[in-house]
Tab-separated table of C-alpha atoms in Angstrom:
chain	number	residue	atom	x	y	z
A	1	UNK	CA	0.000	0.000	0.000
A	2	UNK	CA	1.425	3.467	-0.955
A	3	UNK	CA	2.285	5.635	2.054
A	4	UNK	CA	0.520	9.005	1.978
A	5	UNK	CA	2.386	11.845	3.675
A	6	UNK	CA	0.662	14.158	6.109
A	7	UNK	CA	0.807	17.739	4.711
A	8	UNK	CA	2.862	18.598	7.809
A	9	UNK	CA	5.662	16.365	6.476
A	10	UNK	CA	5.462	18.180	3.147
A	11	UNK	CA	5.627	21.503	4.979
A	12	UNK	CA	8.743	20.335	6.890
A	13	UNK	CA	10.448	19.355	3.613
A	14	UNK	CA	9.630	22.732	2.084
A	15	UNK	CA	11.066	24.555	5.108
A	16	UNK	CA	14.256	22.521	4.873
A	17	UNK	CA	14.517	23.200	1.132
A	18	UNK	CA	14.222	26.944	1.784
A	19	UNK	CA	16.450	26.820	4.858
A	20	UNK	CA	13.714	28.404	6.938
A	21	UNK	CA	12.946	27.780	10.580
A	22	UNK	CA	9.440	27.518	11.987
A	23	UNK	CA	9.911	30.939	13.580
A	24	UNK	CA	10.709	32.425	10.199
A	25	UNK	CA	7.541	30.853	8.714
A	26	UNK	CA	5.585	32.353	11.620
A	27	UNK	CA	6.998	35.754	10.757
A	28	UNK	CA	6.237	35.333	7.030
A	29	UNK	CA	2.652	34.052	7.418
A	30	UNK	CA	1.579	35.876	10.553
A	31	UNK	CA	0.257	32.601	11.991
A	32	UNK	CA	1.055	31.496	15.530
A	33	UNK	CA	3.960	29.211	16.255
A	34	UNK	CA	1.559	26.735	17.905
A	35	UNK	CA	-0.483	26.480	14.701
A	36	UNK	CA	2.578	25.875	12.532
A	37	UNK	CA	3.955	23.351	15.046
A	38	UNK	CA	0.691	21.375	15.110
A	39	UNK	CA	0.653	21.119	11.301
A	40	UNK	CA	4.270	19.965	11.134
A	41	UNK	CA	3.637	17.433	13.913
A	42	UNK	CA	0.699	16.029	11.949
A	43	UNK	CA	-1.825	16.875	14.641
A	44	UNK	CA	-4.093	19.013	12.444
A	45	UNK	CA	-5.012	19.163	8.774
A	46	UNK	CA	-4.947	22.025	6.321
A	47	UNK	CA	-7.917	24.382	6.294
A	48	UNK	CA	-8.814	26.316	3.120
A	49	UNK	CA	-7.463	29.487	4.767
A	50	UNK	CA	-4.178	27.828	5.721
A	51	UNK	CA	-3.921	26.354	2.194
A	52	UNK	CA	-4.084	29.877	0.767
A	53	UNK	CA	-1.502	31.138	3.287
A	54	UNK	CA	1.035	28.367	2.662
A	55	UNK	CA	0.544	28.595	-1.099
A	56	UNK	CA	1.371	32.290	-0.941
A	57	UNK	CA	4.449	31.584	1.159
A	58	UNK	CA	5.887	28.797	-1.005
A	59	UNK	CA	4.562	29.752	-4.429
A	60	UNK	CA	2.178	26.761	-4.664
A	61	UNK	CA	-1.491	26.610	-5.562
A	62	UNK	CA	-3.937	26.452	-2.624
A	63	UNK	CA	-5.519	23.436	-4.354
A	64	UNK	CA	-2.244	21.540	-3.957
A	65	UNK	CA	-2.271	21.876	-0.181
A	66	UNK	CA	-5.939	20.893	0.005
A	67	UNK	CA	-5.235	17.910	-2.263
A	68	UNK	CA	-2.334	16.707	-0.089
A	69	UNK	CA	-4.445	17.119	3.029
A	70	UNK	CA	-7.424	15.333	1.484
A	71	UNK	CA	-5.325	12.436	0.202
A	72	UNK	CA	-3.868	11.907	3.633
A	73	UNK	CA	-7.265	12.002	5.335
A	74	UNK	CA	-8.707	9.538	2.820
A	75	UNK	CA	-5.794	7.182	3.507
A	76	UNK	CA	-6.951	7.000	7.114
A	77	UNK	CA	-10.535	6.051	6.228
A	78	UNK	CA	-11.395	2.516	7.274
A	79	UNK	CA	-14.762	2.294	5.481
A	80	UNK	CA	-15.800	-0.967	3.715
A	81	UNK	CA	-15.452	0.680	0.317
A	82	UNK	CA	-15.158	-2.621	-1.573
A	83	UNK	CA	-18.391	-3.897	-0.061
A	84	UNK	CA	-20.134	-0.611	-0.795
A	85	UNK	CA	-18.957	-0.699	-4.408
A	86	UNK	CA	-20.207	-4.251	-4.874
A	87	UNK	CA	-23.542	-3.362	-3.318
A	88	UNK	CA	-23.894	-0.323	-5.596
A	89	UNK	CA	-23.221	-2.510	-8.653
A	90	UNK	CA	-25.896	-4.972	-7.546
A	91	UNK	CA	-28.450	-2.223	-6.967
A	92	UNK	CA	-27.673	-0.746	-10.391
A	93	UNK	CA	-28.283	-4.077	-12.151
A	94	UNK	CA	-31.681	-4.908	-10.694
A	95	UNK	CA	-34.271	-3.270	-8.370
A	96	UNK	CA	-33.135	-5.088	-5.235
A	97	UNK	CA	-35.577	-3.470	-2.785
A	98	UNK	CA	-38.573	-4.224	-5.015
A	99	UNK	CA	-37.394	-7.797	-5.504
A	100	UNK	CA	-36.981	-8.257	-1.767
A	101	UNK	CA	-40.483	-6.924	-1.131
A	102	UNK	CA	-41.880	-9.449	-3.599
A	103	UNK	CA	-39.948	-12.274	-1.937
A	104	UNK	CA	-37.811	-12.936	-5.012
A	105	UNK	CA	-34.597	-12.629	-2.987
A	106	UNK	CA	-33.895	-12.561	0.754
A	107	UNK	CA	-33.864	-9.464	2.937
A	108	UNK	CA	-30.133	-8.943	3.415
A	109	UNK	CA	-27.780	-5.975	3.229
A	110	UNK	CA	-24.693	-8.206	3.090
A	111	UNK	CA	-23.169	-7.695	-0.379
A	112	UNK	CA	-21.844	-11.251	-0.436
A	113	UNK	CA	-25.299	-12.655	0.278
A	114	UNK	CA	-26.898	-10.279	-2.229
A	115	UNK	CA	-24.392	-11.232	-4.902
A	116	UNK	CA	-25.070	-14.926	-4.359
A	117	UNK	CA	-28.834	-14.333	-4.375
A	118	UNK	CA	-28.605	-12.329	-7.574
A	119	UNK	CA	-26.510	-14.983	-9.298
A	120	UNK	CA	-29.081	-17.603	-8.335
A	121	UNK	CA	-31.886	-15.353	-9.520
A	122	UNK	CA	-30.386	-14.692	-12.958
A	123	UNK	CA	-29.182	-18.265	-13.291
A	124	UNK	CA	-25.588	-17.490	-14.183
A	125	UNK	CA	-22.183	-17.822	-12.595
A	126	UNK	CA	-21.699	-14.066	-12.740
A	127	UNK	CA	-24.281	-11.442	-11.912
A	128	UNK	CA	-22.233	-9.005	-13.996
A	129	UNK	CA	-23.633	-10.683	-17.125
A	130	UNK	CA	-27.418	-10.395	-17.324
A	131	UNK	CA	-28.343	-12.518	-20.308
A	132	UNK	CA	-30.625	-15.441	-21.057
A	133	UNK	CA	-29.141	-18.709	-22.249
A	134	UNK	CA	-30.846	-19.008	-25.619
A	135	UNK	CA	-31.742	-22.324	-27.256
A	136	UNK	CA	-32.410	-20.983	-30.758
A	137	UNK	CA	-31.012	-17.843	-32.371
A	138	UNK	CA	-28.514	-15.947	-30.220
A	139	UNK	CA	-29.811	-12.586	-29.096
A	140	UNK	CA	-29.731	-10.307	-26.052
A	141	UNK	CA	-32.654	-7.878	-26.139
A	142	UNK	CA	-32.507	-7.770	-22.318
A	143	UNK	CA	-29.946	-5.003	-22.718
A	144	UNK	CA	-32.793	-2.747	-23.840
A	145	UNK	CA	-34.986	-3.422	-20.819
A	146	UNK	CA	-35.148	-1.329	-17.659
A	147	UNK	CA	-33.905	-2.926	-14.398
A	148	UNK	CA	-37.510	-3.598	-13.313
A	149	UNK	CA	-38.328	-5.186	-16.655
A	150	UNK	CA	-35.182	-7.326	-16.484
A	151	UNK	CA	-36.201	-8.487	-13.020
A	152	UNK	CA	-39.655	-9.431	-14.337
A	153	UNK	CA	-38.094	-11.406	-17.186
A	154	UNK	CA	-35.745	-13.352	-14.938
A	155	UNK	CA	-38.536	-14.091	-12.453
A	156	UNK	CA	-40.673	-15.423	-15.292
A	157	UNK	CA	-37.837	-17.688	-16.402
A	158	UNK	CA	-37.205	-18.799	-12.817
A	159	UNK	CA	-40.821	-19.895	-12.397
A	160	UNK	CA	-41.018	-21.493	-15.824
A	161	UNK	CA	-37.922	-23.585	-15.103
A	162	UNK	CA	-39.805	-25.262	-12.237
A	163	UNK	CA	-42.931	-25.943	-14.284
A	164	UNK	CA	-43.333	-29.498	-15.624
A	165	UNK	CA	-44.830	-29.881	-19.106
A	166	UNK	CA	-45.065	-32.579	-21.733
A	167	UNK	CA	-42.506	-32.873	-24.521
A	168	UNK	CA	-42.936	-30.108	-27.067
A	169	UNK	CA	-44.081	-31.304	-30.487
A	170	UNK	CA	-44.029	-28.570	-33.161
A	171	UNK	CA	-46.169	-30.692	-35.494
A	172	UNK	CA	-49.083	-30.399	-33.056
A	173	UNK	CA	-49.114	-26.593	-33.171
A	174	UNK	CA	-51.803	-26.136	-35.871
A	175	UNK	CA	-54.275	-28.165	-33.848
A	176	UNK	CA	-53.272	-26.330	-30.665
A	177	UNK	CA	-53.910	-22.938	-32.262
A	178	UNK	CA	-57.472	-23.985	-33.098
A	179	UNK	CA	-58.075	-25.109	-29.500
A	180	UNK	CA	-56.669	-21.884	-28.099
A	181	UNK	CA	-58.788	-19.735	-30.393
A	182	UNK	CA	-61.886	-21.378	-28.936
A	183	UNK	CA	-60.678	-20.464	-25.433
A	184	UNK	CA	-60.351	-16.823	-26.514
A	185	UNK	CA	-63.967	-16.779	-27.707
A	186	UNK	CA	-65.452	-17.630	-24.291
A	187	UNK	CA	-64.099	-15.800	-21.200
A	188	UNK	CA	-64.608	-18.678	-18.739
A	189	UNK	CA	-62.608	-21.003	-20.975
A	190	UNK	CA	-59.405	-19.115	-20.180
A	191	UNK	CA	-59.169	-21.279	-17.061
A	192	UNK	CA	-58.137	-24.147	-19.360
A	193	UNK	CA	-55.258	-22.196	-20.934
A	194	UNK	CA	-52.315	-23.279	-18.740
A	195	UNK	CA	-53.259	-26.954	-18.775
A	196	UNK	CA	-53.851	-26.958	-22.526
A	197	UNK	CA	-50.426	-25.449	-23.110
A	198	UNK	CA	-48.722	-27.838	-20.666
A	199	UNK	CA	-50.161	-30.859	-22.465
A	200	UNK	CA	-48.605	-29.528	-25.663
A	201	UNK	CA	-45.226	-28.851	-24.067
A	202	UNK	CA	-45.456	-25.068	-23.635
A	203	UNK	CA	-44.665	-23.537	-20.259
A	204	UNK	CA	-47.015	-20.710	-19.213
A	205	UNK	CA	-46.498	-18.354	-16.267
A	206	UNK	CA	-47.951	-15.061	-15.080
A	207	UNK	CA	-45.794	-12.555	-13.185
A	208	UNK	CA	-47.259	-9.295	-11.935
A	209	UNK	CA	-44.896	-6.531	-13.101
A	210	UNK	CA	-42.955	-4.341	-10.718
A	211	UNK	CA	-44.060	-0.712	-10.604
A	212	UNK	CA	-42.951	1.087	-13.747
A	213	UNK	CA	-42.385	-2.044	-15.834
A	214	UNK	CA	-44.327	-1.904	-19.109
A	215	UNK	CA	-44.056	-5.494	-20.273
A	216	UNK	CA	-47.224	-7.363	-21.223
A	217	UNK	CA	-45.674	-10.595	-22.423
A	218	UNK	CA	-42.558	-12.478	-23.389
A	219	UNK	CA	-41.596	-15.583	-25.311
A	220	UNK	CA	-38.355	-17.488	-24.819
A	221	UNK	CA	-36.996	-21.009	-24.508
A	222	UNK	CA	-35.721	-23.175	-21.672
A	223	UNK	CA	-33.896	-25.994	-23.352
A	224	UNK	CA	-36.331	-27.443	-25.880
A	225	UNK	CA	-39.395	-26.102	-24.051
A	226	UNK	CA	-40.950	-22.829	-25.215
A	227	UNK	CA	-42.163	-20.406	-22.563
A	228	UNK	CA	-44.908	-17.818	-22.750
A	229	UNK	CA	-44.898	-15.348	-19.860
A	230	UNK	CA	-47.646	-12.801	-19.279
A	231	UNK	CA	-47.971	-9.899	-16.858
A	232	UNK	CA	-51.765	-9.471	-17.072
A	233	UNK	CA	-51.225	-5.826	-16.148
A	234	UNK	CA	-54.269	-4.825	-18.208
A	235	UNK	CA	-57.312	-6.741	-17.029
A	236	UNK	CA	-58.922	-6.889	-20.480
A	237	UNK	CA	-59.587	-9.874	-22.677
A	238	UNK	CA	-58.688	-7.967	-25.847
A	239	UNK	CA	-55.189	-7.079	-24.616
A	240	UNK	CA	-54.570	-10.455	-23.021
A	241	UNK	CA	-55.438	-12.556	-26.037
A	242	UNK	CA	-53.653	-10.372	-28.573
A	243	UNK	CA	-50.513	-10.441	-26.423
A	244	UNK	CA	-50.813	-14.177	-25.909
A	245	UNK	CA	-51.192	-15.024	-29.596
A	246	UNK	CA	-48.390	-12.602	-30.454
A	247	UNK	CA	-46.076	-14.533	-28.129
A	248	UNK	CA	-47.380	-17.838	-29.504
A	249	UNK	CA	-46.454	-16.540	-32.946
A	250	UNK	CA	-42.875	-16.163	-31.719
A	251	UNK	CA	-42.950	-19.738	-30.441
A	252	UNK	CA	-44.228	-21.060	-33.763
A	253	UNK	CA	-41.486	-19.154	-35.590
A	254	UNK	CA	-38.933	-20.422	-33.026
A	255	UNK	CA	-37.826	-16.863	-32.326
A	256	UNK	CA	-35.222	-16.862	-29.579
A	257	UNK	CA	-36.399	-14.153	-27.258
A	258	UNK	CA	-39.057	-11.438	-27.357
A	259	UNK	CA	-40.432	-8.895	-24.893
A	260	UNK	CA	-43.541	-6.982	-25.809
A	261	UNK	CA	-46.055	-4.384	-24.725
A	262	UNK	CA	-49.401	-4.299	-26.503
A	263	UNK	CA	-51.133	-1.520	-24.601
A	264	UNK	CA	-53.185	-0.317	-27.596
A	265	UNK	CA	-54.074	3.337	-27.222
A	266	UNK	CA	-53.629	3.469	-23.449
A	267	UNK	CA	-49.939	3.875	-24.082
A	268	UNK	CA	-47.440	3.365	-26.843
A	269	UNK	CA	-46.782	-0.242	-27.734
A	270	UNK	CA	-43.241	-1.465	-28.053
A	271	UNK	CA	-41.435	-4.670	-28.906
A	272	UNK	CA	-37.855	-5.656	-28.265
A	273	UNK	CA	-36.480	-7.931	-30.936
A	274	UNK	CA	-36.210	-8.228	-34.683
A	275	UNK	CA	-38.666	-5.839	-36.374
A	276	UNK	CA	-39.655	-8.359	-39.039
A	277	UNK	CA	-40.250	-11.054	-36.437
A	278	UNK	CA	-42.391	-8.672	-34.392
A	279	UNK	CA	-44.459	-7.663	-37.419
A	280	UNK	CA	-44.946	-11.319	-38.309
A	281	UNK	CA	-46.069	-12.123	-34.745
A	282	UNK	CA	-48.518	-9.199	-34.860
A	283	UNK	CA	-50.014	-10.476	-38.111
A	284	UNK	CA	-50.310	-13.965	-36.694
A	285	UNK	CA	-52.134	-12.705	-33.594
A	286	UNK	CA	-54.546	-10.507	-35.536
A	287	UNK	CA	-55.316	-13.059	-38.221
A	288	UNK	CA	-55.766	-15.896	-35.724
A	289	UNK	CA	-58.185	-13.982	-33.538
A	290	UNK	CA	-60.124	-12.381	-36.410
A	291	UNK	CA	-59.216	-13.509	-39.938
A	292	UNK	CA	-57.913	-10.495	-41.814
A	293	UNK	CA	-60.163	-11.110	-44.836
A	294	UNK	CA	-63.235	-11.173	-42.589
A	295	UNK	CA	-62.188	-8.020	-40.745
A	296	UNK	CA	-61.508	-6.122	-43.969
A	297	UNK	CA	-64.905	-7.135	-45.328
A	298	UNK	CA	-66.626	-6.017	-42.123
A	299	UNK	CA	-64.858	-2.652	-42.182
A	300	UNK	CA	-65.863	-2.028	-45.795
A	301	UNK	CA	-69.501	-2.769	-44.981
A	302	UNK	CA	-69.830	-0.924	-41.684
A	303	UNK	CA	-67.270	1.886	-41.412
A	304	UNK	CA	-67.476	4.461	-40.013
A	305	UNK	CA	-70.712	3.648	-38.143
A	306	UNK	CA	-69.639	0.890	-35.768
A	307	UNK	CA	-72.804	0.193	-33.830
A	308	UNK	CA	-72.467	-2.195	-30.927
A	309	UNK	CA	-75.073	-4.542	-32.371
A	310	UNK	CA	-73.130	-4.801	-35.641
A	311	UNK	CA	-69.918	-5.628	-33.771
A	312	UNK	CA	-71.709	-8.349	-31.786
A	313	UNK	CA	-73.274	-9.824	-34.936
A	314	UNK	CA	-69.910	-9.910	-36.668
A	315	UNK	CA	-68.296	-11.479	-33.587
A	316	UNK	CA	-70.885	-14.252	-33.607
A	317	UNK	CA	-70.224	-14.885	-37.282
A	318	UNK	CA	-66.458	-15.234	-36.865
A	319	UNK	CA	-66.899	-17.113	-33.562
A	320	UNK	CA	-64.870	-14.699	-31.444
A	321	UNK	CA	-65.709	-12.717	-28.317
A	322	UNK	CA	-66.937	-9.172	-29.091
A	323	UNK	CA	-64.344	-7.663	-26.742
A	324	UNK	CA	-61.529	-9.259	-28.718
A	325	UNK	CA	-63.039	-8.038	-31.988
A	326	UNK	CA	-63.359	-4.555	-30.515
A	327	UNK	CA	-59.705	-4.677	-29.522
A	328	UNK	CA	-58.760	-5.390	-33.127
A	329	UNK	CA	-60.834	-2.429	-34.284
A	330	UNK	CA	-59.000	-0.299	-31.705
A	331	UNK	CA	-55.632	-1.400	-33.047
A	332	UNK	CA	-56.665	-0.538	-36.583
A	333	UNK	CA	-57.833	2.905	-35.481
A	334	UNK	CA	-61.378	2.209	-36.659
A	335	UNK	CA	-63.001	2.713	-33.263
A	336	UNK	CA	-61.975	5.143	-30.523
A	337	UNK	CA	-60.548	3.563	-27.402
A	338	UNK	CA	-63.442	4.709	-25.224
A	339	UNK	CA	-66.201	3.358	-27.457
A	340	UNK	CA	-68.260	0.242	-26.609
A	341	UNK	CA	-66.142	-0.532	-23.543
A	342	UNK	CA	-68.786	-2.798	-22.018
A	343	UNK	CA	-67.990	-5.392	-24.689
A	344	UNK	CA	-64.558	-5.939	-23.119
A	345	UNK	CA	-64.449	-8.280	-20.120
A	346	UNK	CA	-62.036	-8.787	-17.228
A	347	UNK	CA	-60.223	-12.115	-17.262
A	348	UNK	CA	-57.294	-11.770	-14.848
A	349	UNK	CA	-58.975	-13.462	-11.889
A	350	UNK	CA	-60.064	-16.319	-14.136
A	351	UNK	CA	-56.653	-17.050	-15.635
A	352	UNK	CA	-54.596	-16.823	-12.432
A	353	UNK	CA	-56.778	-19.470	-10.751
A	354	UNK	CA	-55.256	-22.215	-12.889
A	355	UNK	CA	-51.899	-20.718	-13.911
A	356	UNK	CA	-48.589	-20.541	-12.090
A	357	UNK	CA	-48.815	-16.917	-10.957
A	358	UNK	CA	-46.473	-14.686	-8.998
A	359	UNK	CA	-48.288	-11.612	-7.733
A	360	UNK	CA	-51.895	-10.525	-8.208
A	361	UNK	CA	-52.613	-11.866	-4.726
A	362	UNK	CA	-50.559	-15.048	-5.123
A	363	UNK	CA	-47.201	-15.797	-3.508
A	364	UNK	CA	-44.775	-18.487	-4.581
A	365	UNK	CA	-43.243	-20.893	-2.080
A	366	UNK	CA	-39.421	-20.804	-1.957
A	367	UNK	CA	-39.548	-24.592	-2.273
A	368	UNK	CA	-40.596	-24.147	-5.883
A	369	UNK	CA	-37.425	-22.253	-6.670
A	370	UNK	CA	-35.256	-24.715	-4.760
A	371	UNK	CA	-35.846	-27.542	-7.165
A	372	UNK	CA	-39.371	-28.755	-6.515
A	373	UNK	CA	-41.697	-28.808	-9.473
A	374	UNK	CA	-44.940	-26.863	-9.488
A	375	UNK	CA	-48.222	-28.687	-9.649
A	376	UNK	CA	-51.252	-26.863	-10.968
């Protein structure tokens, strides 16, 4: 460790270089002999006033004396600076306090414990590298997420890893899409969603977002198992089902990793990932819920007078819930967001009853994260 001199030692060297005695310095500066003696003995530091006085006497800059004094005082500090630095890095990576409140990591201020907890949470050997292990195409859109959104994504993956499902069979996807579309048409049927997906090898979890996180859904892979994660932050069947089928579109295309917000006109929508892949997933969701040819025909016949009765009649014809159809009209800008709101129904309470859910009134046992599989 480099030895830092007290400014008094520097003052003594300067006196010797000039051939001055302490009494002569007293006469030059007008300061008392006791003050000069205390500085030279290392008993007191250098005040801004004394820095200006000594600088004038020896032709230095006052900042030099303050720097020497400050360096010496810092050398005496016995604060746990390494631990503080590590803790600051951890808090910058993820919203630790929010995660502790949700029970995602333990309540500890020990940086060693926090570091270990964070490494377990992100599933890597180093918490300095926040990235998903990707089964398909290599990509790291997590870099574009906020700390709260990253935390949501890792929690979703953590839960999904503990969820048992059947072996995924891509050839069964066309039949699965038809089954899922029927669930979207009848609100109560959403209770069958998680089990239907599990039978077909798709992991499905719901994680309530942390405050400020704008994610509605995500699609990624754990080994050979696709995962669809939802936040259910908007309790509306139109938003839920569009987001869900968008993420399913990513699964069908075997896209590596996608994070999406589909907030319609409540807020700007965004997607993190390849623009072409996102556009393709949007088309898949829209066309699956309401075939594009049918929607275009309806718009040509009815626009701009979208009476509620006409929307309901059209919904019956295409065998889809009116709220979902209304959501598609919202996205196309055909109907204002506030129009015909009673057609949209709440589905959050229905879907969390039968889905592995963190938040929205549900808490997850630590045993699930410690290797035990979840049973729905």
